[in-house]
PDB file of C-alpha atoms in Angstrom:
ATOM      1  CA  MET R   1      -9.913  -7.750 -11.799  1.00  0.00           C
ATOM      2  CA  ALA R   2      -9.780 -10.853  -9.527  1.00  0.00           C
ATOM      3  CA  THR R   3      -5.953 -11.179  -9.883  1.00  0.00           C
ATOM      4  CA  TRP R   4      -5.767  -7.521  -8.528  1.00  0.00           C
ATOM      5  CA  GLN R   5      -7.956  -7.905  -5.897  1.00  0.00           C
ATOM      6  CA  ALA R   6      -5.870 -10.995  -4.903  1.00  0.00           C
ATOM      7  CA  ILE R   7      -2.935  -9.340  -4.766  1.00  0.00           C
ATOM      8  CA  ILE R   8      -4.488  -6.799  -2.445  1.00  0.00           C
ATOM      9  CA  PHE R   9      -5.768  -9.526  -0.086  1.00  0.00           C
ATOM     10  CA  GLY R  10      -2.134 -11.242   0.112  1.00  0.00           C
ATOM     11  CA  THR R  11      -1.239  -7.930   0.703  1.00  0.00           C
ATOM     12  CA  THR R  12      -3.241  -7.231   3.592  1.00  0.00           C
ATOM     13  CA  TYR R  13      -2.576 -10.511   5.429  1.00  0.00           C
ATOM     14  CA  SER R  14       0.793 -10.054   4.573  1.00  0.00           C
ATOM     15  CA  LEU R  15       1.127  -7.024   6.350  1.00  0.00           C
ATOM     16  CA  TYR R  16      -1.346  -7.961   9.298  1.00  0.00           C
ATOM     17  CA  THR R  17       0.317 -11.204  10.076  1.00  0.00           C
ATOM     18  CA  ASN R  18       3.318  -8.973  11.013  1.00  0.00           C
ATOM     19  CA  PHE R  19       2.529  -6.448  12.536  1.00  0.00           C
ATOM     20  CA  GLN R  20       3.178  -8.245  16.098  1.00  0.00           C
ATOM     21  CA  SER R  21       6.881  -8.551  14.961  1.00  0.00           C
ATOM     22  CA  ILE R  22       6.836  -4.801  13.476  1.00  0.00           C
ATOM     23  CA  TYR R  23       5.039  -3.229  16.124  1.00  0.00           C
ATOM     24  CA  GLY R  24       5.692  -5.518  19.156  1.00  0.00           C
ATOM     25  CA  ASP R  25       9.540  -6.296  18.338  1.00  0.00           C
ATOM     26  CA  MET R  26      10.785  -3.144  16.707  1.00  0.00           C
ATOM     27  CA  TYR R  27       8.539  -0.647  18.441  1.00  0.00           C
ATOM     28  CA  GLY R  28       8.205  -2.818  21.830  1.00  0.00           C
ATOM     29  CA  PHE R  29       4.334  -2.612  21.937  1.00  0.00           C
ATOM     30  CA  SER R  30       2.412  -5.087  24.102  1.00  0.00           C
ATOM     31  CA  THR R  31      -0.188  -7.408  22.261  1.00  0.00           C
ATOM     32  CA  THR R  32      -2.714  -4.827  23.186  1.00  0.00           C
ATOM     33  CA  GLN R  33      -0.976  -2.163  21.702  1.00  0.00           C
ATOM     34  CA  VAL R  34      -0.361  -4.036  18.373  1.00  0.00           C
ATOM     35  CA  GLY R  35      -4.360  -4.412  18.398  1.00  0.00           C
ATOM     36  CA  LEU R  36      -4.708  -0.728  18.409  1.00  0.00           C
ATOM     37  CA  MET R  37      -2.776  -0.389  15.257  1.00  0.00           C
ATOM     38  CA  TYR R  38      -5.268  -2.503  13.300  1.00  0.00           C
ATOM     39  CA  LEU R  39      -7.280   0.722  13.775  1.00  0.00           C
ATOM     40  CA  GLY R  40      -5.323   2.885  11.172  1.00  0.00           C
ATOM     41  CA  PRO R  41      -6.804   0.681   8.362  1.00  0.00           C
ATOM     42  CA  GLY R  42     -10.052   0.582  10.170  1.00  0.00           C
ATOM     43  CA  VAL R  43      -9.838   4.579  10.103  1.00  0.00           C
ATOM     44  CA  GLY R  44      -9.451   4.604   6.478  1.00  0.00           C
ATOM     45  CA  TYR R  45     -12.077   1.740   5.702  1.00  0.00           C
ATOM     46  CA  PHE R  46     -14.303   3.621   7.663  1.00  0.00           C
ATOM     47  CA  LEU R  47     -13.556   7.118   5.741  1.00  0.00           C
ATOM     48  CA  THR R  48     -13.667   5.377   2.493  1.00  0.00           C
ATOM     49  CA  VAL R  49     -17.086   3.648   3.311  1.00  0.00           C
ATOM     50  CA  TRP R  50     -18.476   7.447   4.616  1.00  0.00           C
ATOM     51  CA  PHE R  51     -17.096   9.612   1.432  1.00  0.00           C
ATOM     52  CA  VAL R  52     -16.010   7.926  -1.252  1.00  0.00           C
ATOM     53  CA  VAL R  53     -18.311   4.479  -1.771  1.00  0.00           C
ATOM     54  CA  PRO R  54     -21.433   6.930  -1.956  1.00  0.00           C
ATOM     55  CA  LYS R  55     -19.655   8.570  -5.091  1.00  0.00           C
ATOM     56  CA  ILE R  56     -19.577   5.187  -7.053  1.00  0.00           C
ATOM     57  CA  ASP R  57     -23.123   5.350  -8.138  1.00  0.00           C
ATOM     58  CA  THR R  58     -23.041   9.410  -8.332  1.00  0.00           C
ATOM     59  CA  ILE R  59     -19.633   8.925 -11.024  1.00  0.00           C
ATOM     60  CA  TYR R  60     -21.361   5.798 -12.807  1.00  0.00           C
ATOM     61  CA  ASN R  61     -24.737   7.468 -13.517  1.00  0.00           C
ATOM     62  CA  HIS R  62     -22.824  10.707 -14.831  1.00  0.00           C
ATOM     63  CA  LEU R  63     -20.867   8.816 -17.052  1.00  0.00           C
ATOM     64  CA  THR R  64     -23.837   6.859 -18.610  1.00  0.00           C
ATOM     65  CA  ALA R  65     -25.469  10.387 -19.019  1.00  0.00           C
ATOM     66  CA  ARG R  66     -22.429  11.282 -21.018  1.00  0.00           C
ATOM     67  CA  ASN R  67     -22.653   8.320 -23.142  1.00  0.00           C
ATOM     68  CA  ASN R  68     -26.132   8.411 -24.291  1.00  0.00           C
ATOM     69  CA  ASP R  69     -27.667   7.078 -21.264  1.00  0.00           C
ATOM     70  CA  LYS R  70     -26.028   3.828 -22.214  1.00  0.00           C
ATOM     71  CA  PRO R  71     -24.301   2.072 -19.058  1.00  0.00           C
ATOM     72  CA  LYS R  72     -20.913   0.142 -19.387  1.00  0.00           C
ATOM     73  CA  PRO R  73     -19.699  -1.926 -16.275  1.00  0.00           C
ATOM     74  CA  GLU R  74     -16.440   0.205 -16.576  1.00  0.00           C
ATOM     75  CA  PHE R  75     -18.180   2.991 -15.491  1.00  0.00           C
ATOM     76  CA  ARG R  76     -18.056   1.692 -11.850  1.00  0.00           C
ATOM     77  CA  LEU R  77     -13.985   1.665 -11.967  1.00  0.00           C
ATOM     78  CA  PRO R  78     -13.309   5.104 -11.856  1.00  0.00           C
ATOM     79  CA  LEU R  79     -12.460   5.369  -8.346  1.00  0.00           C
ATOM     80  CA  ALA R  80     -10.627   2.159  -8.331  1.00  0.00           C
ATOM     81  CA  ASN R  81      -7.660   4.597  -9.627  1.00  0.00           C
ATOM     82  CA  VAL R  82      -7.749   6.086  -6.419  1.00  0.00           C
ATOM     83  CA  GLY R  83      -6.796   2.916  -4.912  1.00  0.00           C
ATOM     84  CA  ALA R  84      -4.205   2.101  -7.763  1.00  0.00           C
ATOM     85  CA  VAL R  85      -2.296   5.287  -6.217  1.00  0.00           C
ATOM     86  CA  LEU R  86      -3.148   5.033  -2.521  1.00  0.00           C
ATOM     87  CA  ILE R  87      -1.963   1.597  -2.207  1.00  0.00           C
ATOM     88  CA  PRO R  88       1.728   1.227  -3.718  1.00  0.00           C
ATOM     89  CA  ALA R  89       2.113   4.901  -2.251  1.00  0.00           C
ATOM     90  CA  SER R  90       0.997   3.515   1.346  1.00  0.00           C
ATOM     91  CA  LEU R  91       3.006   0.273   0.584  1.00  0.00           C
ATOM     92  CA  PHE R  92       6.312   2.303   0.018  1.00  0.00           C
ATOM     93  CA  TRP R  93       5.770   4.821   3.418  1.00  0.00           C
ATOM     94  CA  PHE R  94       4.842   1.922   5.465  1.00  0.00           C
ATOM     95  CA  ALA R  95       7.814  -0.356   4.175  1.00  0.00           C
ATOM     96  CA  TRP R  96      10.586   2.080   4.475  1.00  0.00           C
ATOM     97  CA  THR R  97       9.404   3.979   7.605  1.00  0.00           C
ATOM     98  CA  VAL R  98       9.450   1.080   9.270  1.00  0.00           C
ATOM     99  CA  GLN R  99      12.766  -0.097   8.130  1.00  0.00           C
ATOM    100  CA  TYR R 100      14.480   3.171   9.028  1.00  0.00           C
ATOM    101  CA  GLY R 101      12.550   2.811  12.453  1.00  0.00           C
ATOM    102  CA  LEU R 102      10.637   6.053  12.301  1.00  0.00           C
ATOM    103  CA  HIS R 103       8.007   6.673  15.055  1.00  0.00           C
ATOM    104  CA  TRP R 104       5.588   4.313  15.128  1.00  0.00           C
ATOM    105  CA  PHE R 105       2.965   7.070  14.087  1.00  0.00           C
ATOM    106  CA  VAL R 106       4.270   7.353  10.954  1.00  0.00           C
ATOM    107  CA  PRO R 107       4.006   4.022   9.337  1.00  0.00           C
ATOM    108  CA  LEU R 108       0.658   3.776  11.261  1.00  0.00           C
ATOM    109  CA  LEU R 109      -0.703   6.683   9.297  1.00  0.00           C
ATOM    110  CA  SER R 110       0.228   4.884   6.143  1.00  0.00           C
ATOM    111  CA  THR R 111      -2.197   2.300   7.048  1.00  0.00           C
ATOM    112  CA  ILE R 112      -5.047   4.567   6.625  1.00  0.00           C
ATOM    113  CA  PHE R 113      -4.105   5.620   3.014  1.00  0.00           C
ATOM    114  CA  PHE R 114      -3.869   1.864   2.488  1.00  0.00           C
ATOM    115  CA  GLY R 115      -7.196   1.079   3.892  1.00  0.00           C
ATOM    116  CA  ILE R 116      -8.749   3.782   1.734  1.00  0.00           C
ATOM    117  CA  GLY R 117      -7.333   2.029  -1.167  1.00  0.00           C
ATOM    118  CA  GLN R 118      -8.321  -1.316  -0.167  1.00  0.00           C
ATOM    119  CA  ILE R 119     -11.976  -0.352  -0.053  1.00  0.00           C
ATOM    120  CA  ALA R 120     -12.077   1.900  -2.940  1.00  0.00           C
ATOM    121  CA  ILE R 121     -10.740  -1.030  -5.175  1.00  0.00           C
ATOM    122  CA  PHE R 122     -12.753  -3.563  -3.666  1.00  0.00           C
ATOM    123  CA  ASN R 123     -16.318  -1.741  -3.966  1.00  0.00           C
ATOM    124  CA  THR R 124     -15.734  -0.830  -7.144  1.00  0.00           C
ATOM    125  CA  VAL R 125     -14.684  -4.324  -8.643  1.00  0.00           C
ATOM    126  CA  GLN R 126     -17.505  -5.415  -7.128  1.00  0.00           C
ATOM    127  CA  ASN R 127     -19.824  -3.438  -8.465  1.00  0.00           C
ATOM    128  CA  TYR R 128     -18.190  -4.002 -11.503  1.00  0.00           C
ATOM    129  CA  TYR R 129     -18.703  -7.694 -11.214  1.00  0.00           C
ATOM    130  CA  ILE R 130     -22.452  -6.956 -11.000  1.00  0.00           C
ATOM    131  CA  ASP R 131     -22.922  -5.283 -13.927  1.00  0.00           C
ATOM    132  CA  SER R 132     -20.475  -7.058 -15.789  1.00  0.00           C
ATOM    133  CA  PHE R 133     -21.857 -10.797 -15.034  1.00  0.00           C
ATOM    134  CA  GLU R 134     -25.712  -9.632 -14.317  1.00  0.00           C
ATOM    135  CA  LYS R 135     -27.632 -12.803 -13.874  1.00  0.00           C
ATOM    136  CA  TYR R 136     -24.174 -14.842 -12.856  1.00  0.00           C
ATOM    137  CA  ALA R 137     -23.086 -12.248 -10.353  1.00  0.00           C
ATOM    138  CA  ALA R 138     -23.283 -14.050  -7.256  1.00  0.00           C
ATOM    139  CA  SER R 139     -21.041 -16.775  -9.283  1.00  0.00           C
ATOM    140  CA  ALA R 140     -18.766 -14.213 -10.430  1.00  0.00           C
ATOM    141  CA  ILE R 141     -18.436 -12.574  -7.147  1.00  0.00           C
ATOM    142  CA  ALA R 142     -17.848 -16.045  -5.098  1.00  0.00           C
ATOM    143  CA  ALA R 143     -15.283 -16.957  -7.555  1.00  0.00           C
ATOM    144  CA  GLY R 144     -13.291 -14.306  -6.969  1.00  0.00           C
ATOM    145  CA  ALA R 145     -13.884 -14.407  -3.304  1.00  0.00           C
ATOM    146  CA  VAL R 146     -12.419 -18.178  -3.397  1.00  0.00           C
ATOM    147  CA  PHE R 147      -9.566 -17.174  -5.346  1.00  0.00           C
ATOM    148  CA  ARG R 148      -8.340 -14.016  -3.496  1.00  0.00           C
ATOM    149  CA  SER R 149      -9.011 -15.750   0.062  1.00  0.00           C
ATOM    150  CA  ILE R 150      -6.619 -18.508  -1.530  1.00  0.00           C
ATOM    151  CA  ILE R 151      -4.034 -16.262  -2.299  1.00  0.00           C
ATOM    152  CA  GLY R 152      -4.841 -14.165   0.645  1.00  0.00           C
ATOM    153  CA  GLY R 153      -4.081 -17.751   2.712  1.00  0.00           C
ATOM    154  CA  VAL R 154      -0.914 -18.530   1.278  1.00  0.00           C
ATOM    155  CA  ALA R 155       1.027 -15.028   0.737  1.00  0.00           C
ATOM    156  CA  PRO R 156       2.032 -14.648   4.469  1.00  0.00           C
ATOM    157  CA  ILE R 157       3.617 -17.879   4.063  1.00  0.00           C
ATOM    158  CA  PHE R 158       6.040 -16.602   1.960  1.00  0.00           C
ATOM    159  CA  ALA R 159       5.808 -12.730   2.799  1.00  0.00           C
ATOM    160  CA  THR R 160       6.981 -13.566   6.420  1.00  0.00           C
ATOM    161  CA  LYS R 161      10.380 -15.051   4.824  1.00  0.00           C
ATOM    162  CA  ALA R 162      10.779 -12.470   2.561  1.00  0.00           C
ATOM    163  CA  PHE R 163      10.615 -10.015   5.564  1.00  0.00           C
ATOM    164  CA  GLU R 164      12.866 -11.919   7.409  1.00  0.00           C
ATOM    165  CA  ASN R 165      15.674 -12.115   4.559  1.00  0.00           C
ATOM    166  CA  LEU R 166      15.239  -8.549   2.596  1.00  0.00           C
ATOM    167  CA  GLY R 167      13.967  -6.953   5.681  1.00  0.00           C
ATOM    168  CA  TYR R 168      10.643  -4.776   5.771  1.00  0.00           C
ATOM    169  CA  GLY R 169      12.335  -1.975   3.303  1.00  0.00           C
ATOM    170  CA  TRP R 170      12.449  -4.162   0.147  1.00  0.00           C
ATOM    171  CA  GLY R 171       9.868  -6.834   1.474  1.00  0.00           C
ATOM    172  CA  VAL R 172       6.929  -4.756   1.678  1.00  0.00           C
ATOM    173  CA  SER R 173       8.101  -3.043  -1.193  1.00  0.00           C
ATOM    174  CA  ILE R 174       7.769  -5.952  -3.414  1.00  0.00           C
ATOM    175  CA  PHE R 175       3.744  -5.810  -2.584  1.00  0.00           C
ATOM    176  CA  GLY R 176       4.076  -1.814  -3.650  1.00  0.00           C
ATOM    177  CA  PHE R 177       5.780  -2.956  -6.919  1.00  0.00           C
ATOM    178  CA  LEU R 178       2.830  -5.788  -7.404  1.00  0.00           C
TER     179      LEU R 178
END
């Protein structure tokens, strides 16, 4: 789970650190306009927190009831499947629409779905940690945070070079394949 979150963190920061070159250089946006491109994932985050996150407990309670009222930490994870589909799909969408220079709104729209997938996975996994490690939940969450932060800090260093050498199509697709 921590590796999954770390890959997503690395992907997120690899994209964010390249928004200036993508939207500024390729689409001719000013710095202010590039800043507005972060609203795409932000909208995805908001929609997920508003509509999906409250369903984590609903699904958990339903699965616990079906399991003779015996809860399992895994019952927190079904909504992570939403993110497991949306993240790679949105990355391929973003990668190739940028590569082929489609209208800026098309890749921006993909980042909404990336944001939805990211929050769906992060929130379900955090709840999973709490249920799995009960007494040591804070330590488990902290260990995961340190690991994903290291990957999130290192991945953009290599991603920028990959994007330069492979282009955004294949460069971002690498993250989609992961």
